[in-house]
């Protein structure tokens, strides 16, 4: 096992702030006068060990199901550009959250940034796969965190600018040996459906649902229903941000950017902690009951499609602003097929990761269909998450004991 001697200071402090601090000034932990008293009574919470035992029983029952009782299913995620505010609302089943960008890009800093969230999603699926492998092999884990970051290219690749060359750090409390933990993490990565998906070059397939609206559209009454005003305002922000460097006020030296991390809760829920605009947001992932979860939130597999959709939606807004297009509404539907029979008798060669990743662009605009096609072509050329899916990605890991 390769031991990591350092970890991003900001990420380490963030983890300690969540995992090792009683939160003396806030509810609910603030009811205690000291951290030592809080720690004493915090031991009454459920244990991750108990969850691993429950998960092992669920996974063995799942593995024993005959493939004749199972069938492929379609995963869905929907992203809507929210009217004059322009933020992106991601909906997966009955779960949702908001994506946004900072003021300098025409946003309002009201939600998470996509690329950072995507890294959290990757870390969450790795954490989930580690729990699965630990449950199936009988390795006890007392606590588990996963941080993840990108690394520079070792040589020029000609790829567009997006986070890649992923390095994740598994921070684990366990009595297992170094060799056991190394085997556990390596097998977890090999089995992770999300990591398998992004390791392969999968080009999302596009369908355009287009309806032309009047150029001279009139909005009656007081309303914030139109996306046009947002696109026009975003154009002004982009033009202002694109001034020559010689005319800019030189910014202060950048501090190391905080990295997203995943904390595994005692019930197996993965808590994604996502830094955006100086604020930390929390997104939860859970499994369905038949995989040892409680179906409390979306799965990391579903959220992988969701971040693809939020990124394409945001870049669509940016490119519409750059091209000075009128857009009245914008929504994306992302889908893929998953086959639960994968690996079972008779289905040994069926992939366990999503297939036929595709998205439908639902757009209402006075622009011509030809203009829309050129617009979306410009989006796909530069969209970070589209290119993460389209290109082959690499992952490496390190393990730290805590």
PDB file of C-alpha atoms in Angstrom, residues 145-311:
ATOM      1  CA  UNK A 145     -13.570   9.323   3.869  1.00  0.00           C
ATOM      2  CA  UNK A 146     -12.632   9.754   0.226  1.00  0.00           C
ATOM      3  CA  UNK A 147     -11.138  12.940  -1.237  1.00  0.00           C
ATOM      4  CA  UNK A 148     -10.464  13.395  -4.955  1.00  0.00           C
ATOM      5  CA  UNK A 149      -8.636  15.852  -7.177  1.00  0.00           C
ATOM      6  CA  UNK A 150      -7.367  16.222 -10.721  1.00  0.00           C
ATOM      7  CA  UNK A 151      -3.723  16.345 -11.776  1.00  0.00           C
ATOM      8  CA  UNK A 152      -1.875  18.063 -14.635  1.00  0.00           C
ATOM      9  CA  UNK A 153      -1.258  16.146 -17.839  1.00  0.00           C
ATOM     10  CA  UNK A 154       2.174  14.503 -17.884  1.00  0.00           C
ATOM     11  CA  UNK A 155       2.488  15.435 -21.549  1.00  0.00           C
ATOM     12  CA  UNK A 156       0.411  17.507 -24.001  1.00  0.00           C
ATOM     13  CA  UNK A 157      -2.859  15.784 -24.929  1.00  0.00           C
ATOM     14  CA  UNK A 158      -4.656  18.348 -27.092  1.00  0.00           C
ATOM     15  CA  UNK A 159      -7.770  17.919 -24.939  1.00  0.00           C
ATOM     16  CA  UNK A 160     -10.015  20.784 -23.920  1.00  0.00           C
ATOM     17  CA  UNK A 161      -9.692  22.245 -20.448  1.00  0.00           C
ATOM     18  CA  UNK A 162     -11.378  20.061 -17.811  1.00  0.00           C
ATOM     19  CA  UNK A 163     -10.367  18.281 -14.598  1.00  0.00           C
ATOM     20  CA  UNK A 164      -8.815  14.863 -15.285  1.00  0.00           C
ATOM     21  CA  UNK A 165      -6.005  12.468 -14.240  1.00  0.00           C
ATOM     22  CA  UNK A 166      -7.902  11.749 -11.042  1.00  0.00           C
ATOM     23  CA  UNK A 167      -6.149  10.997  -7.762  1.00  0.00           C
ATOM     24  CA  UNK A 168      -8.325   9.894  -4.864  1.00  0.00           C
ATOM     25  CA  UNK A 169      -7.255   9.457  -1.262  1.00  0.00           C
ATOM     26  CA  UNK A 170      -9.000   6.866   0.894  1.00  0.00           C
ATOM     27  CA  UNK A 171      -8.823   7.832   4.574  1.00  0.00           C
ATOM     28  CA  UNK A 172      -9.874   4.831   6.604  1.00  0.00           C
ATOM     29  CA  UNK A 173      -9.966   3.595  10.198  1.00  0.00           C
ATOM     30  CA  UNK A 174      -9.676  -0.192  10.146  1.00  0.00           C
ATOM     31  CA  UNK A 175      -7.742  -3.035  11.782  1.00  0.00           C
ATOM     32  CA  UNK A 176      -7.189  -4.641   8.390  1.00  0.00           C
ATOM     33  CA  UNK A 177      -3.578  -4.961   7.224  1.00  0.00           C
ATOM     34  CA  UNK A 178      -2.031  -2.652   4.651  1.00  0.00           C
ATOM     35  CA  UNK A 179      -2.164  -5.447   2.072  1.00  0.00           C
ATOM     36  CA  UNK A 180      -5.830  -6.126   2.794  1.00  0.00           C
ATOM     37  CA  UNK A 181      -6.723  -2.464   2.401  1.00  0.00           C
ATOM     38  CA  UNK A 182      -4.786  -2.196  -0.851  1.00  0.00           C
ATOM     39  CA  UNK A 183      -6.624  -5.208  -2.281  1.00  0.00           C
ATOM     40  CA  UNK A 184      -9.925  -3.831  -1.004  1.00  0.00           C
ATOM     41  CA  UNK A 185      -9.508  -0.428  -2.661  1.00  0.00           C
ATOM     42  CA  UNK A 186      -8.159  -1.858  -5.923  1.00  0.00           C
ATOM     43  CA  UNK A 187     -11.087  -4.255  -6.228  1.00  0.00           C
ATOM     44  CA  UNK A 188     -13.538  -1.502  -5.298  1.00  0.00           C
ATOM     45  CA  UNK A 189     -12.238   0.664  -8.133  1.00  0.00           C
ATOM     46  CA  UNK A 190     -12.441  -2.283 -10.528  1.00  0.00           C
ATOM     47  CA  UNK A 191     -16.082  -2.896  -9.558  1.00  0.00           C
ATOM     48  CA  UNK A 192     -17.266   0.749  -9.387  1.00  0.00           C
ATOM     49  CA  UNK A 193     -19.847   1.307 -12.155  1.00  0.00           C
ATOM     50  CA  UNK A 194     -19.279   5.072 -12.284  1.00  0.00           C
ATOM     51  CA  UNK A 195     -15.491   4.722 -12.524  1.00  0.00           C
ATOM     52  CA  UNK A 196     -15.903   2.049 -15.192  1.00  0.00           C
ATOM     53  CA  UNK A 197     -18.183   4.403 -17.107  1.00  0.00           C
ATOM     54  CA  UNK A 198     -15.803   7.375 -17.149  1.00  0.00           C
ATOM     55  CA  UNK A 199     -12.696   5.250 -17.761  1.00  0.00           C
ATOM     56  CA  UNK A 200     -14.153   4.382 -21.151  1.00  0.00           C
ATOM     57  CA  UNK A 201     -14.645   6.716 -24.077  1.00  0.00           C
ATOM     58  CA  UNK A 202     -18.436   7.060 -24.124  1.00  0.00           C
ATOM     59  CA  UNK A 203     -19.819   9.778 -26.391  1.00  0.00           C
ATOM     60  CA  UNK A 204     -23.285  10.852 -25.181  1.00  0.00           C
ATOM     61  CA  UNK A 205     -25.815  10.688 -28.003  1.00  0.00           C
ATOM     62  CA  UNK A 206     -27.787  13.879 -28.736  1.00  0.00           C
ATOM     63  CA  UNK A 207     -31.433  14.372 -29.712  1.00  0.00           C
ATOM     64  CA  UNK A 208     -32.839  17.871 -30.228  1.00  0.00           C
ATOM     65  CA  UNK A 209     -36.440  18.659 -29.295  1.00  0.00           C
ATOM     66  CA  UNK A 210     -36.853  22.030 -30.997  1.00  0.00           C
ATOM     67  CA  UNK A 211     -39.727  24.468 -31.207  1.00  0.00           C
ATOM     68  CA  UNK A 212     -39.389  27.898 -32.745  1.00  0.00           C
ATOM     69  CA  UNK A 213     -40.851  30.813 -30.823  1.00  0.00           C
ATOM     70  CA  UNK A 214     -41.605  34.352 -32.094  1.00  0.00           C
ATOM     71  CA  UNK A 215     -38.625  36.670 -32.307  1.00  0.00           C
ATOM     72  CA  UNK A 216     -40.662  39.586 -30.971  1.00  0.00           C
ATOM     73  CA  UNK A 217     -41.980  37.667 -27.985  1.00  0.00           C
ATOM     74  CA  UNK A 218     -44.003  39.853 -25.619  1.00  0.00           C
ATOM     75  CA  UNK A 219     -44.253  38.934 -21.944  1.00  0.00           C
ATOM     76  CA  UNK A 220     -47.434  40.347 -20.445  1.00  0.00           C
ATOM     77  CA  UNK A 221     -47.561  41.333 -16.800  1.00  0.00           C
ATOM     78  CA  UNK A 222     -44.841  41.168 -14.184  1.00  0.00           C
ATOM     79  CA  UNK A 223     -43.061  37.842 -14.503  1.00  0.00           C
ATOM     80  CA  UNK A 224     -39.639  36.225 -14.269  1.00  0.00           C
ATOM     81  CA  UNK A 225     -40.627  33.467 -16.676  1.00  0.00           C
ATOM     82  CA  UNK A 226     -38.246  34.275 -19.536  1.00  0.00           C
ATOM     83  CA  UNK A 227     -34.725  32.909 -19.955  1.00  0.00           C
ATOM     84  CA  UNK A 228     -33.928  35.556 -22.581  1.00  0.00           C
ATOM     85  CA  UNK A 229     -33.103  38.242 -20.020  1.00  0.00           C
ATOM     86  CA  UNK A 230     -30.737  35.901 -18.219  1.00  0.00           C
ATOM     87  CA  UNK A 231     -28.887  34.981 -21.421  1.00  0.00           C
ATOM     88  CA  UNK A 232     -28.520  38.653 -22.346  1.00  0.00           C
ATOM     89  CA  UNK A 233     -27.303  39.510 -18.843  1.00  0.00           C
ATOM     90  CA  UNK A 234     -24.864  36.593 -18.918  1.00  0.00           C
ATOM     91  CA  UNK A 235     -23.461  37.921 -22.176  1.00  0.00           C
ATOM     92  CA  UNK A 236     -22.616  41.210 -20.458  1.00  0.00           C
ATOM     93  CA  UNK A 237     -20.875  39.340 -17.637  1.00  0.00           C
ATOM     94  CA  UNK A 238     -18.893  37.193 -20.078  1.00  0.00           C
ATOM     95  CA  UNK A 239     -17.829  40.207 -22.143  1.00  0.00           C
ATOM     96  CA  UNK A 240     -16.757  42.032 -18.993  1.00  0.00           C
ATOM     97  CA  UNK A 241     -14.808  38.988 -17.802  1.00  0.00           C
ATOM     98  CA  UNK A 242     -13.116  38.677 -21.210  1.00  0.00           C
ATOM     99  CA  UNK A 243     -11.333  42.043 -21.132  1.00  0.00           C
ATOM    100  CA  UNK A 244      -7.585  41.910 -21.921  1.00  0.00           C
ATOM    101  CA  UNK A 245      -5.334  41.033 -18.986  1.00  0.00           C
ATOM    102  CA  UNK A 246      -3.593  44.392 -19.370  1.00  0.00           C
ATOM    103  CA  UNK A 247      -6.820  46.138 -18.331  1.00  0.00           C
ATOM    104  CA  UNK A 248      -7.512  43.941 -15.320  1.00  0.00           C
ATOM    105  CA  UNK A 249      -6.672  44.665 -11.720  1.00  0.00           C
ATOM    106  CA  UNK A 250      -4.150  42.018 -10.772  1.00  0.00           C
ATOM    107  CA  UNK A 251      -5.772  39.577  -8.309  1.00  0.00           C
ATOM    108  CA  UNK A 252      -4.132  38.443  -5.118  1.00  0.00           C
ATOM    109  CA  UNK A 253      -2.216  35.136  -5.348  1.00  0.00           C
ATOM    110  CA  UNK A 254      -4.672  32.260  -5.412  1.00  0.00           C
ATOM    111  CA  UNK A 255      -4.968  30.035  -2.361  1.00  0.00           C
ATOM    112  CA  UNK A 256      -5.038  26.241  -2.813  1.00  0.00           C
ATOM    113  CA  UNK A 257      -8.554  25.354  -3.907  1.00  0.00           C
ATOM    114  CA  UNK A 258     -10.500  23.193  -1.430  1.00  0.00           C
ATOM    115  CA  UNK A 259     -11.303  19.753  -2.809  1.00  0.00           C
ATOM    116  CA  UNK A 260     -14.619  17.905  -2.523  1.00  0.00           C
ATOM    117  CA  UNK A 261     -14.695  14.970  -0.145  1.00  0.00           C
ATOM    118  CA  UNK A 262     -17.089  12.215   0.849  1.00  0.00           C
ATOM    119  CA  UNK A 263     -17.840  11.208   4.415  1.00  0.00           C
ATOM    120  CA  UNK A 264     -19.490   7.815   4.912  1.00  0.00           C
ATOM    121  CA  UNK A 265     -22.150   7.992   7.620  1.00  0.00           C
ATOM    122  CA  UNK A 266     -22.817   5.080   9.997  1.00  0.00           C
ATOM    123  CA  UNK A 267     -25.873   4.015   7.961  1.00  0.00           C
ATOM    124  CA  UNK A 268     -23.831   3.826   4.745  1.00  0.00           C
ATOM    125  CA  UNK A 269     -25.122   7.111   3.304  1.00  0.00           C
ATOM    126  CA  UNK A 270     -22.359   8.973   1.465  1.00  0.00           C
ATOM    127  CA  UNK A 271     -22.288  12.643   2.360  1.00  0.00           C
ATOM    128  CA  UNK A 272     -20.737  14.677  -0.466  1.00  0.00           C
ATOM    129  CA  UNK A 273     -19.184  17.908   0.768  1.00  0.00           C
ATOM    130  CA  UNK A 274     -18.816  20.221  -2.217  1.00  0.00           C
ATOM    131  CA  UNK A 275     -17.018  23.604  -2.007  1.00  0.00           C
ATOM    132  CA  UNK A 276     -18.394  26.338  -4.277  1.00  0.00           C
ATOM    133  CA  UNK A 277     -17.873  30.088  -4.027  1.00  0.00           C
ATOM    134  CA  UNK A 278     -16.447  29.899  -0.512  1.00  0.00           C
ATOM    135  CA  UNK A 279     -19.425  27.869   0.775  1.00  0.00           C
ATOM    136  CA  UNK A 280     -19.682  24.127   1.458  1.00  0.00           C
ATOM    137  CA  UNK A 281     -22.773  22.344   0.133  1.00  0.00           C
ATOM    138  CA  UNK A 282     -23.909  18.858   1.152  1.00  0.00           C
ATOM    139  CA  UNK A 283     -25.393  16.283  -1.238  1.00  0.00           C
ATOM    140  CA  UNK A 284     -26.326  12.803  -0.022  1.00  0.00           C
ATOM    141  CA  UNK A 285     -26.169   9.494  -1.877  1.00  0.00           C
ATOM    142  CA  UNK A 286     -27.860   6.292  -0.763  1.00  0.00           C
ATOM    143  CA  UNK A 287     -28.653   2.831  -2.112  1.00  0.00           C
ATOM    144  CA  UNK A 288     -32.019   1.152  -2.599  1.00  0.00           C
ATOM    145  CA  UNK A 289     -33.158  -1.211   0.131  1.00  0.00           C
ATOM    146  CA  UNK A 290     -32.201  -4.367  -1.785  1.00  0.00           C
ATOM    147  CA  UNK A 291     -28.563  -3.193  -1.810  1.00  0.00           C
ATOM    148  CA  UNK A 292     -28.486  -2.484   1.914  1.00  0.00           C
ATOM    149  CA  UNK A 293     -29.543   1.163   1.830  1.00  0.00           C
ATOM    150  CA  UNK A 294     -32.728   2.995   2.769  1.00  0.00           C
ATOM    151  CA  UNK A 295     -33.405   4.829  -0.520  1.00  0.00           C
ATOM    152  CA  UNK A 296     -32.975   8.164   1.268  1.00  0.00           C
ATOM    153  CA  UNK A 297     -31.482   9.907  -1.743  1.00  0.00           C
ATOM    154  CA  UNK A 298     -30.268   9.519  -5.308  1.00  0.00           C
ATOM    155  CA  UNK A 299     -27.531   7.003  -6.085  1.00  0.00           C
ATOM    156  CA  UNK A 300     -24.073   8.006  -7.253  1.00  0.00           C
ATOM    157  CA  UNK A 301     -24.817   6.233 -10.545  1.00  0.00           C
ATOM    158  CA  UNK A 302     -27.833   8.473 -11.173  1.00  0.00           C
ATOM    159  CA  UNK A 303     -25.924  11.568 -10.099  1.00  0.00           C
ATOM    160  CA  UNK A 304     -23.179  10.789 -12.636  1.00  0.00           C
ATOM    161  CA  UNK A 305     -25.770  11.308 -15.369  1.00  0.00           C
ATOM    162  CA  UNK A 306     -27.055  14.361 -13.508  1.00  0.00           C
ATOM    163  CA  UNK A 307     -23.706  16.181 -13.523  1.00  0.00           C
ATOM    164  CA  UNK A 308     -23.403  15.470 -17.238  1.00  0.00           C
ATOM    165  CA  UNK A 309     -26.757  17.215 -17.695  1.00  0.00           C
ATOM    166  CA  UNK A 310     -26.007  20.205 -15.455  1.00  0.00           C
ATOM    167  CA  UNK A 311     -22.698  20.801 -17.209  1.00  0.00           C
TER     168      UNK A 311
END
